[in-house]
PDB file of C-alpha atoms and ligand atoms in Angstrom:
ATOM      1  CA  UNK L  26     -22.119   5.324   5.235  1.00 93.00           C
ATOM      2  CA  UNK L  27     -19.639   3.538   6.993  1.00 96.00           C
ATOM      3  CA  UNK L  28     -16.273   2.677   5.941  1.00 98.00           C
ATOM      4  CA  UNK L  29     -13.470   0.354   6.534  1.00 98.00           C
ATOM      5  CA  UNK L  30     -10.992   3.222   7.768  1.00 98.00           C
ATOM      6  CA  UNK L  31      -9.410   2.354  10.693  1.00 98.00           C
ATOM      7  CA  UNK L  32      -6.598   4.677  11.537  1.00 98.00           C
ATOM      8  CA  UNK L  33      -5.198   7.965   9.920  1.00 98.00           C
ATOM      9  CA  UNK L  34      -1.462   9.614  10.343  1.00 97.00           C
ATOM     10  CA  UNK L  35      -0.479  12.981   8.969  1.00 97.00           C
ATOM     11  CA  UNK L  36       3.163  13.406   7.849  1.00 96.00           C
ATOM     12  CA  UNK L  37       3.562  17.058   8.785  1.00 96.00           C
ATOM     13  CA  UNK L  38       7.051  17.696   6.716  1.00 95.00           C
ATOM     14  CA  UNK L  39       5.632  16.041   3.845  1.00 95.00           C
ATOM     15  CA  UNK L  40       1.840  17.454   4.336  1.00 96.00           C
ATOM     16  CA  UNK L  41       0.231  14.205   3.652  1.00 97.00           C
ATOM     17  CA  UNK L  42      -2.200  11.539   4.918  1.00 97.00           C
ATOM     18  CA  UNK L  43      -1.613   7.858   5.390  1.00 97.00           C
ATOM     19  CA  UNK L  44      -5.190   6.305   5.304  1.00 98.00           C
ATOM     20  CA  UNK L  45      -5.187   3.104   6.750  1.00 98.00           C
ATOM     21  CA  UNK L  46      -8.223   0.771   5.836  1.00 98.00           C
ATOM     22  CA  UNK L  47      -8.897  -2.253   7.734  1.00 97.00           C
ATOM     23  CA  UNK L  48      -8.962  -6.040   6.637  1.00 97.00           C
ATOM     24  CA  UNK L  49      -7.938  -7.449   3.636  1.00 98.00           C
ATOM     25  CA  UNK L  50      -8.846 -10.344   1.041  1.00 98.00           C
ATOM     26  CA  UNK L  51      -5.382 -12.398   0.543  1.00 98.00           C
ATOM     27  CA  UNK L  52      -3.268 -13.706   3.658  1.00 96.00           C
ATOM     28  CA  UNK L  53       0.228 -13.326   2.963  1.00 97.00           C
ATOM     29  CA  UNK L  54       2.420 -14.677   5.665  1.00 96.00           C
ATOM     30  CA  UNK L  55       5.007 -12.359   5.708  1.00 96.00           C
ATOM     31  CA  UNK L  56       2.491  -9.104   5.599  1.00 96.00           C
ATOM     32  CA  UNK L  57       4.070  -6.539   7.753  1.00 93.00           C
ATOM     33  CA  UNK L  58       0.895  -5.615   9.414  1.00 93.00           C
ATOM     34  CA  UNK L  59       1.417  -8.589  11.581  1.00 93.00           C
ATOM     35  CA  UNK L  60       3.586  -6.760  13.187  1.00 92.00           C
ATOM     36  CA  UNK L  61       1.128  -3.920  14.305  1.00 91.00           C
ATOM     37  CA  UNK L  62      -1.885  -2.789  12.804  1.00 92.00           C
ATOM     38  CA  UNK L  63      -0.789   0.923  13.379  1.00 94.00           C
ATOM     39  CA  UNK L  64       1.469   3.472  11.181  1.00 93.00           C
ATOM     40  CA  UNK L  65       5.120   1.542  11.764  1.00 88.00           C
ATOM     41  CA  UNK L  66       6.551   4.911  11.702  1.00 89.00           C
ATOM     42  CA  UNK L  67       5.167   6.153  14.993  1.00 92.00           C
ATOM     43  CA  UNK L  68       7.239   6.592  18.454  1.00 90.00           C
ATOM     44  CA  UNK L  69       6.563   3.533  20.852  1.00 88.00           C
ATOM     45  CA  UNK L  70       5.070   6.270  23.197  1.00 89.00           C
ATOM     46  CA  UNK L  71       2.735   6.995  20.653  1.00 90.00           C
ATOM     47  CA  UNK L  72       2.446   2.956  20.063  1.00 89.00           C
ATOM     48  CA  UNK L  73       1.422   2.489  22.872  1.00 88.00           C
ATOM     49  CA  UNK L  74      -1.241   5.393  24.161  1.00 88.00           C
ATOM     50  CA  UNK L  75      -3.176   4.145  20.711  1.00 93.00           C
ATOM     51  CA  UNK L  76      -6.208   1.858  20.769  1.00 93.00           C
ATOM     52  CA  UNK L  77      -9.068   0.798  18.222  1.00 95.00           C
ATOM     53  CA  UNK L  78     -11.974   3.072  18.641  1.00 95.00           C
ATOM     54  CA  UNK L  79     -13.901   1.386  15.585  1.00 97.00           C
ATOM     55  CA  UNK L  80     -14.365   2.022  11.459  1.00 98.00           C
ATOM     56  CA  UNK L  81     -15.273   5.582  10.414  1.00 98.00           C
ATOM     57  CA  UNK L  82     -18.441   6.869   8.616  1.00 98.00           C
ATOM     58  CA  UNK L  83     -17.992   9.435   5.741  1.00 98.00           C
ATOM     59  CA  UNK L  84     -19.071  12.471   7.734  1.00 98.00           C
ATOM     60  CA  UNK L  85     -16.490  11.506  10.383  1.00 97.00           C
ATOM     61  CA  UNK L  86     -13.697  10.624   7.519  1.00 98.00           C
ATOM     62  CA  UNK L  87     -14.456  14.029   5.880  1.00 98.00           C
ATOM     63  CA  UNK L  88     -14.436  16.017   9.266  1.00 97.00           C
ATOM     64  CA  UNK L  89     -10.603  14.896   9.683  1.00 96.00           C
ATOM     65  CA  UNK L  90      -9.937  15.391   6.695  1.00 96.00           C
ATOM     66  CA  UNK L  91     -11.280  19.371   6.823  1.00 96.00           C
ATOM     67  CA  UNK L  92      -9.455  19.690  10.148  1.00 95.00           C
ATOM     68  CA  UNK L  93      -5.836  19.733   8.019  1.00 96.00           C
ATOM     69  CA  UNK L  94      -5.126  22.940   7.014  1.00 94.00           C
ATOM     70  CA  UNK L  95      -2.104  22.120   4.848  1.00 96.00           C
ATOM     71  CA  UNK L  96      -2.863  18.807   2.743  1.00 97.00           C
ATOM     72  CA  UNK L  97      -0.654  18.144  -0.307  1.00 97.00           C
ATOM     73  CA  UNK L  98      -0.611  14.203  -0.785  1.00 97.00           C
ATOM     74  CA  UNK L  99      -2.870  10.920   0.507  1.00 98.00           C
ATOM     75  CA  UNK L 100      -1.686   7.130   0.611  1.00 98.00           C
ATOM     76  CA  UNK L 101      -4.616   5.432   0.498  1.00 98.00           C
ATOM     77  CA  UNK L 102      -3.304   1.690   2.508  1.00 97.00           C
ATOM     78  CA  UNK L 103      -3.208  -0.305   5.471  1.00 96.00           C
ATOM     79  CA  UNK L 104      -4.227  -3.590   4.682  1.00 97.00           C
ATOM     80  CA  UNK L 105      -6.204  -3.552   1.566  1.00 98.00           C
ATOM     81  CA  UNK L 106      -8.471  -0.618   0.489  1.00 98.00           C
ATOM     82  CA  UNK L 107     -10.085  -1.766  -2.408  1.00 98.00           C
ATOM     83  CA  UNK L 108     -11.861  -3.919   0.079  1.00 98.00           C
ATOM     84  CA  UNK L 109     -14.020  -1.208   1.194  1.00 98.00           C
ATOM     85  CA  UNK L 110     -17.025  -0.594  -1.209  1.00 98.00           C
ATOM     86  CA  UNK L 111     -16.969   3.179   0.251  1.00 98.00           C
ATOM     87  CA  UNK L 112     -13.578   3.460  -1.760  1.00 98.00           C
ATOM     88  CA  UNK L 113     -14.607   5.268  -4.785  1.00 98.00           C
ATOM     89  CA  UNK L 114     -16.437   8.087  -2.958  1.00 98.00           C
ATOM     90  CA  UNK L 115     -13.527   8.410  -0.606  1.00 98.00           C
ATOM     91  CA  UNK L 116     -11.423   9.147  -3.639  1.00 98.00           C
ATOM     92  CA  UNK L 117     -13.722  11.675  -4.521  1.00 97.00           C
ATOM     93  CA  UNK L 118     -13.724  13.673  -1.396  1.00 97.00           C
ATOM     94  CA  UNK L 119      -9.784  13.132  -1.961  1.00 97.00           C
ATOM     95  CA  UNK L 120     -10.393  14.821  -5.664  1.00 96.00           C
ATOM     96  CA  UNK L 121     -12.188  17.538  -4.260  1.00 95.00           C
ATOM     97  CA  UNK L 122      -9.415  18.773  -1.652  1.00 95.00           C
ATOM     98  CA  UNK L 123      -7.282  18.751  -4.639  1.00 95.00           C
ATOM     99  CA  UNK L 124      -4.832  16.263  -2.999  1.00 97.00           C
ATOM    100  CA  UNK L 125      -2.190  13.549  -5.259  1.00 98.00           C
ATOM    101  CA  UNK L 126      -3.639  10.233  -4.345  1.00 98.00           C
ATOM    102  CA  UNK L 127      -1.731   6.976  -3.995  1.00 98.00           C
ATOM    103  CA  UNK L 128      -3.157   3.770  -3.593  1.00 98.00           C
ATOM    104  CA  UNK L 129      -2.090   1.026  -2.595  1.00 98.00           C
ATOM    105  CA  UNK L 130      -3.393  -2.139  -3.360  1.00 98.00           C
ATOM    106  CA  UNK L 131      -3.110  -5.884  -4.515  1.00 98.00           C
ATOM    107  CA  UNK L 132      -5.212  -5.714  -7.412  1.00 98.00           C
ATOM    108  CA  UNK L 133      -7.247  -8.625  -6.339  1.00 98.00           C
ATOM    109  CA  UNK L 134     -10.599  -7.186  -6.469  1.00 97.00           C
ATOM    110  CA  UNK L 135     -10.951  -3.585  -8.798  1.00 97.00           C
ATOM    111  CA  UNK L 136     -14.770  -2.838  -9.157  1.00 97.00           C
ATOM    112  CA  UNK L 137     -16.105  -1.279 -11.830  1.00 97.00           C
ATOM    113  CA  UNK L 138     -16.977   1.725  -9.627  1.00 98.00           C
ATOM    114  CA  UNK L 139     -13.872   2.052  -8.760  1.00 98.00           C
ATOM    115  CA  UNK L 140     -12.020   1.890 -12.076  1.00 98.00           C
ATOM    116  CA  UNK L 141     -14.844   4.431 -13.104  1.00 98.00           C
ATOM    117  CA  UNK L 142     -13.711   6.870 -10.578  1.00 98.00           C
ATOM    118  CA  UNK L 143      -9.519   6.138 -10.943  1.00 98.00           C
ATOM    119  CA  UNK L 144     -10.342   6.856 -14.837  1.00 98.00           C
ATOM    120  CA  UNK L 145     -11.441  10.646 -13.662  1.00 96.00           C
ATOM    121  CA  UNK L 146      -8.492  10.883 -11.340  1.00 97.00           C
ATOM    122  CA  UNK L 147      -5.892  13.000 -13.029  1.00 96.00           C
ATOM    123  CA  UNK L 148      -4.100  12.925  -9.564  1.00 96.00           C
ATOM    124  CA  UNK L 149      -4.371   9.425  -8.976  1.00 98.00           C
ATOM    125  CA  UNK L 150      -1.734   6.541  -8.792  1.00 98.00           C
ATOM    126  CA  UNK L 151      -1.935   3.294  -8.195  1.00 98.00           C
ATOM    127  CA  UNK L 152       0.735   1.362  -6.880  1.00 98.00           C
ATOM    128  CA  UNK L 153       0.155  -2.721  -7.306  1.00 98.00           C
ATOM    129  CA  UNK L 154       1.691  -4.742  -4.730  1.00 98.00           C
ATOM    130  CA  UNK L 155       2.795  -7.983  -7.205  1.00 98.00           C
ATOM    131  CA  UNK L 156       4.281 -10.706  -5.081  1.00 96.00           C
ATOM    132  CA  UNK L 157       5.008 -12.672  -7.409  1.00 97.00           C
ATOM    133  CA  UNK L 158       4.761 -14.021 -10.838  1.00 98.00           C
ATOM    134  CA  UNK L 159       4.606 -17.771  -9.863  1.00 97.00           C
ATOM    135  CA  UNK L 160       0.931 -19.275  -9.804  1.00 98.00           C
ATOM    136  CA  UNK L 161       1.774 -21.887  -7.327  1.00 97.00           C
ATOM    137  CA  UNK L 162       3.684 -19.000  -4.557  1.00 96.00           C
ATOM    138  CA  UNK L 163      -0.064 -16.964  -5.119  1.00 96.00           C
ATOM    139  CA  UNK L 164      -2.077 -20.146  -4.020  1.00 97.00           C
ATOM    140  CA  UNK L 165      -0.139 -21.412  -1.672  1.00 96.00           C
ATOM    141  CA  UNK L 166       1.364 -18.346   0.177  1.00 96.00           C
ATOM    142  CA  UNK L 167      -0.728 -15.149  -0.823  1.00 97.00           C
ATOM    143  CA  UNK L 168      -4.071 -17.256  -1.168  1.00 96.00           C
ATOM    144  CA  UNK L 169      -5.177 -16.107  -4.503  1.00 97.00           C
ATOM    145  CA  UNK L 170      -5.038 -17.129  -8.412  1.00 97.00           C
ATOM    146  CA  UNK L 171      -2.140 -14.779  -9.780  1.00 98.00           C
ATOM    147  CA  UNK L 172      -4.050 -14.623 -12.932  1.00 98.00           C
ATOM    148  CA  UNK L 173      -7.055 -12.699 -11.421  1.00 98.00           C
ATOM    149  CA  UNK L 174      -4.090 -10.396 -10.321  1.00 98.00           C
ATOM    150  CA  UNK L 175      -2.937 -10.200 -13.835  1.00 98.00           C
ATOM    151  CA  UNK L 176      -6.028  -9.398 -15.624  1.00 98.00           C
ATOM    152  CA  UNK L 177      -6.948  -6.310 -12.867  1.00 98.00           C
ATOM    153  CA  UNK L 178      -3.039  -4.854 -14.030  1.00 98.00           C
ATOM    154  CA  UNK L 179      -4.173  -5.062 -17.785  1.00 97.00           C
ATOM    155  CA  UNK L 180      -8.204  -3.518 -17.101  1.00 98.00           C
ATOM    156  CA  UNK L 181      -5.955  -0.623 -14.965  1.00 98.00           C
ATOM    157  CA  UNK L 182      -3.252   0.034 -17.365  1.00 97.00           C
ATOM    158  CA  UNK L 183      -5.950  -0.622 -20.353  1.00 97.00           C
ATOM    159  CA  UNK L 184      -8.363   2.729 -18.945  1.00 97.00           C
ATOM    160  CA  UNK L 185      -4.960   4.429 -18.839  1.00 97.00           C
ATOM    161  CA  UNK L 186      -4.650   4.851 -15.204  1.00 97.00           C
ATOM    162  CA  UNK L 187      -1.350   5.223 -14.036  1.00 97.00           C
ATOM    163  CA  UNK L 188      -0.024   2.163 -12.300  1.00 98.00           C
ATOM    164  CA  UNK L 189       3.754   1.821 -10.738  1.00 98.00           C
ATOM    165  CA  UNK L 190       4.302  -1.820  -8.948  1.00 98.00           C
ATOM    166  CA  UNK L 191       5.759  -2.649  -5.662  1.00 98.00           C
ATOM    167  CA  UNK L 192       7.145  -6.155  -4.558  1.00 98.00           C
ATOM    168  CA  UNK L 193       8.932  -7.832  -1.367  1.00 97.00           C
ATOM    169  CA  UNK L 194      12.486  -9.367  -1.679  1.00 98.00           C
ATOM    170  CA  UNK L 195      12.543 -12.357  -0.202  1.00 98.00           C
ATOM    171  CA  UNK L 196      15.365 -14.812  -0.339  1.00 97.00           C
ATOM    172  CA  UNK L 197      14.002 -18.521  -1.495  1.00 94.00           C
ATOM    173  CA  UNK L 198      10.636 -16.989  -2.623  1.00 95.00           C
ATOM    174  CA  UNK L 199      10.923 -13.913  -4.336  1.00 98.00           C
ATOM    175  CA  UNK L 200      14.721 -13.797  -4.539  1.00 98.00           C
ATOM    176  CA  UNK L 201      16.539 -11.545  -7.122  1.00 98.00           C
ATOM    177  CA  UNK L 202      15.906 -13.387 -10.072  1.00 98.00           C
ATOM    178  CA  UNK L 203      11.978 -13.582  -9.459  1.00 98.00           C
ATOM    179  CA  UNK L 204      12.274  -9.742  -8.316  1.00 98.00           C
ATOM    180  CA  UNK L 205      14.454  -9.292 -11.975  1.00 98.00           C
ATOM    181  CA  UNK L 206      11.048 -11.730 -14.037  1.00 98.00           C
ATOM    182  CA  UNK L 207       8.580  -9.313 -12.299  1.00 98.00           C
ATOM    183  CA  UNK L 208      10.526  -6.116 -13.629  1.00 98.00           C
ATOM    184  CA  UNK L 209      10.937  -7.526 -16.995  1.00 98.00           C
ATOM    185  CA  UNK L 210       7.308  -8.386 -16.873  1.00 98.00           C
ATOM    186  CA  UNK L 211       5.817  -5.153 -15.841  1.00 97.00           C
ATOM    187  CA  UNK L 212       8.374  -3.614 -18.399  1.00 98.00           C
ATOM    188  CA  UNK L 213       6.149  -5.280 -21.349  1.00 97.00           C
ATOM    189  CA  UNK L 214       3.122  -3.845 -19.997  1.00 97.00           C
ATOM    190  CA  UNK L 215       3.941  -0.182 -19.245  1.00 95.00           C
ATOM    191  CA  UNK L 216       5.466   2.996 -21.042  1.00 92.00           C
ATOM    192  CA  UNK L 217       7.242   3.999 -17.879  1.00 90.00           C
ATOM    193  CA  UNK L 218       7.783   1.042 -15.891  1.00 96.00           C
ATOM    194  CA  UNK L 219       8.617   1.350 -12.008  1.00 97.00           C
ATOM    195  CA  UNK L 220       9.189  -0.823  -9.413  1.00 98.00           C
ATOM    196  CA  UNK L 221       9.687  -0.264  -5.464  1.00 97.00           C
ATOM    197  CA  UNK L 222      11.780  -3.298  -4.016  1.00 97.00           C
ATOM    198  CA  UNK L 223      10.947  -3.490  -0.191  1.00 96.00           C
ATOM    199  CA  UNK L 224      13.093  -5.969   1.085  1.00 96.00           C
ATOM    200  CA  UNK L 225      11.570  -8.620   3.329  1.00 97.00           C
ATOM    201  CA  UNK L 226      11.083  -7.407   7.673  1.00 95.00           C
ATOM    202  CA  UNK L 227      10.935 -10.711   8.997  1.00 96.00           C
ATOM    203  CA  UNK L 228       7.734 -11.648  11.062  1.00 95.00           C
ATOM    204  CA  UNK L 229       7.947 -14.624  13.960  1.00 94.00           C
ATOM    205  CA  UNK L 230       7.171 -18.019  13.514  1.00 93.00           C
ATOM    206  CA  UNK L 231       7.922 -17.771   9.340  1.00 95.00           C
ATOM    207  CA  UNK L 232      10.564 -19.021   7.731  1.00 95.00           C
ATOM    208  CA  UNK L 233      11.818 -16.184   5.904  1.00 96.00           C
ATOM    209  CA  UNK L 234      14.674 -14.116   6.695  1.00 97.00           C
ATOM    210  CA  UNK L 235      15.202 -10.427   5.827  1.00 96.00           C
ATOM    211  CA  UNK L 236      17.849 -10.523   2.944  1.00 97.00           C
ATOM    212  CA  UNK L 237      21.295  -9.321   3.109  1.00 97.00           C
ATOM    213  CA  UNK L 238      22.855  -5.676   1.562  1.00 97.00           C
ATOM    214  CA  UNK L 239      24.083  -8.217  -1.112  1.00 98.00           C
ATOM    215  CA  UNK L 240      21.106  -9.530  -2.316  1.00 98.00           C
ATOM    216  CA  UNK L 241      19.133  -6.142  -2.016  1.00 97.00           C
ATOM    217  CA  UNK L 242      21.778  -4.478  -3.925  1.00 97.00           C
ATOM    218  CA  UNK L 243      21.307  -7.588  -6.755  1.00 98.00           C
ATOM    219  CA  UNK L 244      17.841  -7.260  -6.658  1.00 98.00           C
ATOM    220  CA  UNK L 245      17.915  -3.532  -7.682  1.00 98.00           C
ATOM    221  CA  UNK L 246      20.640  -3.968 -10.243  1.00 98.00           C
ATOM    222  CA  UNK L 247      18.828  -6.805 -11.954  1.00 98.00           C
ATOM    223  CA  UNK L 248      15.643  -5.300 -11.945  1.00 98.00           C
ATOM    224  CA  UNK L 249      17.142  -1.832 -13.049  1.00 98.00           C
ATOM    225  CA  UNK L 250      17.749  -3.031 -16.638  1.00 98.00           C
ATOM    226  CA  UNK L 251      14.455  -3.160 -17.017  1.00 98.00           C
ATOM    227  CA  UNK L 252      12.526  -0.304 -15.143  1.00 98.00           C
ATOM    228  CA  UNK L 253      12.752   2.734 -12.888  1.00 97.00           C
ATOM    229  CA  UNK L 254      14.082   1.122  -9.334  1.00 96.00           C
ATOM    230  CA  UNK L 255      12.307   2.891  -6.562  1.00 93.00           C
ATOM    231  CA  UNK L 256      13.527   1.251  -2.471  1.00 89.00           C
ATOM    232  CA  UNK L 257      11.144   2.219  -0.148  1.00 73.00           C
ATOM    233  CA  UNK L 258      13.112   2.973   2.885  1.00 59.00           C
ATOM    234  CA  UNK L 259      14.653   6.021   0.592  1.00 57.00           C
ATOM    235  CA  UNK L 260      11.551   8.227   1.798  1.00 64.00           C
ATOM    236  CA  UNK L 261      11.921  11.394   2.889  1.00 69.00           C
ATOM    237  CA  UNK L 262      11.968  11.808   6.749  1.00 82.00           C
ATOM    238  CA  UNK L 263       9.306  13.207   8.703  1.00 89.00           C
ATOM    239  CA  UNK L 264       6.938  13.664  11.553  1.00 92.00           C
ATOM    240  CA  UNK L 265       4.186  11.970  11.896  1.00 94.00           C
ATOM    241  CA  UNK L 266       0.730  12.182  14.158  1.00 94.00           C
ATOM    242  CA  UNK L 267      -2.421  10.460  14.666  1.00 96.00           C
ATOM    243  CA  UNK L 268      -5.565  11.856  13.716  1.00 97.00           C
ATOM    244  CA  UNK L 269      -7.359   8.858  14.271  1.00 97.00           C
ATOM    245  CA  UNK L 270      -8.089   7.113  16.389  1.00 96.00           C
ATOM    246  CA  UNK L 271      -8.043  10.004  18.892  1.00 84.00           C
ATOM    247  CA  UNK L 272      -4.886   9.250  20.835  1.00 72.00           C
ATOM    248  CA  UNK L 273      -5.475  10.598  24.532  1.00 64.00           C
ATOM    249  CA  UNK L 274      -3.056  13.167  25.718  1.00 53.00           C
ATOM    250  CA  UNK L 275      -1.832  12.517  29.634  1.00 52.00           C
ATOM    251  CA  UNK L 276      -1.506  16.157  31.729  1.00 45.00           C
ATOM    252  CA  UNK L 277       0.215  14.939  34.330  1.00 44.00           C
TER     253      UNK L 277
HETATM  254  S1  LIG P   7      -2.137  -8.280   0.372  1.00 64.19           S
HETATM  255 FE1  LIG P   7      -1.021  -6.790   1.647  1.00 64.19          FE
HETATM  256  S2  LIG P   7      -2.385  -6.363   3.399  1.00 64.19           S
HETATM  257 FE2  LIG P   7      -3.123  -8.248   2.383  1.00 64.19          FE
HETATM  258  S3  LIG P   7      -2.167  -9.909   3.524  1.00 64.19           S
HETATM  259 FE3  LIG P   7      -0.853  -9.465   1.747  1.00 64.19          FE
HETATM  260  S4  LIG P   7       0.645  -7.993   2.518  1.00 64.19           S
HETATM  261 FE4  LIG P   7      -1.018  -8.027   4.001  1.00 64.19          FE
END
């Protein structure tokens, strides 16, 4: 069975995967993988020895997978997983390996399958990217009806999964006070509401700047009286390498 898995890191300190699934079913302008399809936290050596060698099947996924001898955690990402109709059974193999799964996703499009198979996941978190709780910003920027977004939050949260939210700051879009609506939002619909702020990295040819210490540090206190502030570039530091695709290794 063939997936949409493109490219997997290992963060060696941390002892966990970064699966990275290709293609996605929104079009946000200022999404980051327009930048480079690969792990952002790689060397530019690394960057630049790396090239597409095609989607996995499950027998390949798993055989990576059984080649880590130490495997704690799994971000399941990229562009948008849930895309992938091999999902579920990928989260399975996850299960099995006893590993803490994290997925990221925009909630756009949660099968039953797959809500099936979070339900069993004791280990499981999903982390909804919400961009925004404006209708009109969805259509016209992320290229989707917010309220489809909406009603995949309350089927999650209503099977009891565990859900935490993520969001991008940007200035004259989704500015501190929209960032400060979203956490007051998501604090109505959760017992322990979180929210990771990633403030905006600017991609060419948009019109959006990355905001200033000012209006991160707004964004965060704002949102904070509301829910558990999480800012994604506190992560813990480590190495990280490709395990696929095979990066080739020069001898001389
Ligand atoms: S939903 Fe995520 S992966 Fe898809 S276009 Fe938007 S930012 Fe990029």
């Amino acid at each position: 069975m063939q997936t949409r898995i493109s490219h997997i890191t290992y963060y060696v300190d941390l002892k966990s995967l970064y699966i990275q699934f290709l293609g996605c079913n929104l079009h946000c302008p200022w999404c980051i993988r327009k930048l480079t399809p690969w792990d952002h936290h790689l060397d530019k050596e690394t960057l630049v020895g790396i090239k597409f060698q095609g989607l996995l099947t499950i027998e390949e996924f798993k055989e990576v997978i059984n080649g880590v001898k130490e495997l704690e955690d799994a971000v399941l990402g990229g562009e948008e997983p849930t895309i992938d109709p091999s999902l579920p059974l990928i989260i399975r193999i996850l299960r099995e390996h006893n590993v803490n799964i994290r997925l990221l996703t925009n909630a756009y499009e949660i099968s039953t399958e797959l809500l099936n198979e979070l339900v069993m996941c004791a280990s499981c978190e999903v982390v909804v990217s919400l961009k925004s709780l404006n209708p009109e910003v969805y259509r016209r920027y992320v290229g989707g009806e917010l309220n489809t977004v909406l009603r995949n939050i309350e089927k999650l949260i209503g099977r009891g999964i565990k859900v935490i939210f993520e969001t991008v700051l940007i200035p004259g879009i989704n500015g501190p006070a929209e960032v400060e609506e979203i956490a007051r939002y998501i604090s109505t619909i959760t017992d322990k509401p979180t929210l990771i702020i990633d403030p905006l990295v600017p991609i060419p040819d948009t019109p959006w700047r990355r905001p200033t210490n000012e209006e991160i540090a707004e964004a965060a206190r704002r949102a904070s009286k509301y829910v558990n502030v999480v800012m994604h570039e506190r992560g813990r530091p480590s190495r990280v390498v490709v395990l696929y695709p095979r990066v080739s290794v020069k001898t001389n």
